Amino acid sequence: MSQQRQGLAGYDGSGEGDVITDFTVGTDKIDVDALLTSIGLSTTTLGAYIDVLVVGPDSWIILDNNDDTGLINRLDDEVLAVVQNVTTLSASDFLF
């Protein structure tokens, strides 16, 4: 993980995820179903294992391994992807 991302969000640094440069809100979809299934998790909405953190002009898609969004326990969280120049991701932009 780059020092900028690591210092800004405080994640554990084991990977910085993919970078999505051409996402169109309301048209494109981010499919997280297969990933969640492969690690024995499931959800139907944001905030339960999949979180979005807006950092500057970008949105970071976070795998929240323990579904502890409100606890700010980021040591177990992983950045799955950074969606550049998008700050308005919602549940409708994902396939769960």
Coordinates of C-alpha atoms in Angstrom, one line a residue:
M1 CA 0.0 0.0 0.0
S2 CA 1.4 3.4 -0.8
Q3 CA 2.5 5.5 2.1
Q4 CA -0.2 8.1 1.3
R5 CA -3.0 5.6 1.4
Q6 CA -1.7 3.8 4.5
G7 CA -1.2 7.0 6.5
L8 CA -4.5 8.5 5.5
A9 CA -6.7 5.6 6.4
G10 CA -4.7 3.5 8.8
Y11 CA -5.4 0.1 7.2
D12 CA -3.0 -2.8 7.7
G13 CA -1.1 -2.3 4.5
S14 CA -1.3 -5.9 3.2
G15 CA -2.7 -4.7 -0.2
E16 CA -4.0 -1.6 -1.8
G17 CA -6.6 -3.2 -4.1
D18 CA -7.6 -2.5 -7.6
V19 CA -7.9 1.0 -9.1
I20 CA -11.1 1.7 -11.1
T21 CA -10.7 4.7 -13.3
D22 CA -13.8 4.8 -15.5
F23 CA -16.8 3.9 -13.2
T24 CA -20.1 5.5 -14.0
V25 CA -22.5 5.8 -11.1
G26 CA -25.9 4.5 -11.9
T27 CA -24.7 2.5 -14.9
D28 CA -21.8 0.3 -13.8
K29 CA -21.8 -2.3 -11.1
I30 CA -19.1 -3.6 -8.7
D31 CA -19.7 -7.3 -8.2
V32 CA -18.6 -8.4 -4.7
D33 CA -20.8 -11.5 -4.4
A34 CA -18.2 -14.0 -5.5
L35 CA -15.6 -12.6 -3.2
L36 CA -17.8 -12.6 -0.2
T37 CA -19.0 -16.2 -1.0
S38 CA -15.4 -17.4 -1.3
I39 CA -14.6 -16.2 2.2
G40 CA -17.8 -17.4 3.8
L41 CA -19.5 -14.0 4.1
S42 CA -22.7 -12.6 2.6
T43 CA -24.5 -9.3 2.7
T44 CA -27.3 -7.5 0.8
T45 CA -26.2 -3.9 1.4
L46 CA -23.3 -1.6 2.2
G47 CA -22.2 -1.4 5.8
A48 CA -22.2 -5.1 6.4
Y49 CA -18.8 -6.4 5.4
I50 CA -18.5 -4.0 2.4
D51 CA -17.9 -0.3 3.3
V52 CA -17.2 2.8 1.3
L53 CA -14.8 5.4 2.5
V54 CA -14.6 8.7 0.6
V55 CA -11.0 9.9 0.5
G56 CA -10.6 13.2 -1.3
P57 CA -12.0 12.8 -4.8
D58 CA -12.1 9.0 -4.6
S59 CA -14.1 6.2 -3.0
W60 CA -12.3 3.3 -1.3
I61 CA -14.2 0.0 -1.2
I62 CA -13.4 -1.7 2.0
L63 CA -13.8 -5.4 3.1
D64 CA -14.8 -5.1 6.7
N65 CA -13.9 -8.6 7.9
N66 CA -15.8 -8.4 11.2
D67 CA -18.7 -6.1 10.2
D68 CA -17.5 -3.6 12.8
T69 CA -18.0 -0.4 10.9
G70 CA -18.9 1.7 13.9
L71 CA -15.9 0.5 16.0
I72 CA -13.2 2.0 13.7
N73 CA -11.3 -1.2 14.0
R74 CA -9.4 -1.0 10.7
L75 CA -6.6 -3.4 11.5
D76 CA -8.6 -6.3 10.0
D77 CA -10.0 -4.3 7.1
E78 CA -8.8 -4.5 3.5
V79 CA -9.0 -2.0 0.7
L80 CA -10.5 -3.9 -2.2
A81 CA -10.5 -1.1 -4.7
V82 CA -10.2 2.6 -5.2
V83 CA -12.8 4.2 -7.5
Q84 CA -11.2 7.3 -8.8
N85 CA -13.1 10.6 -9.1
V86 CA -16.3 9.1 -7.6
T87 CA -17.6 10.1 -4.2
T88 CA -21.3 9.0 -4.4
L89 CA -21.2 5.2 -4.4
S90 CA -24.3 3.6 -3.0
A91 CA -25.7 0.1 -2.5
S92 CA -27.3 0.3 -6.0
D93 CA -23.8 0.5 -7.5
F94 CA -22.9 -3.0 -6.2
L95 CA -24.0 -6.6 -6.9
F96 CA -24.1 -8.5 -3.6

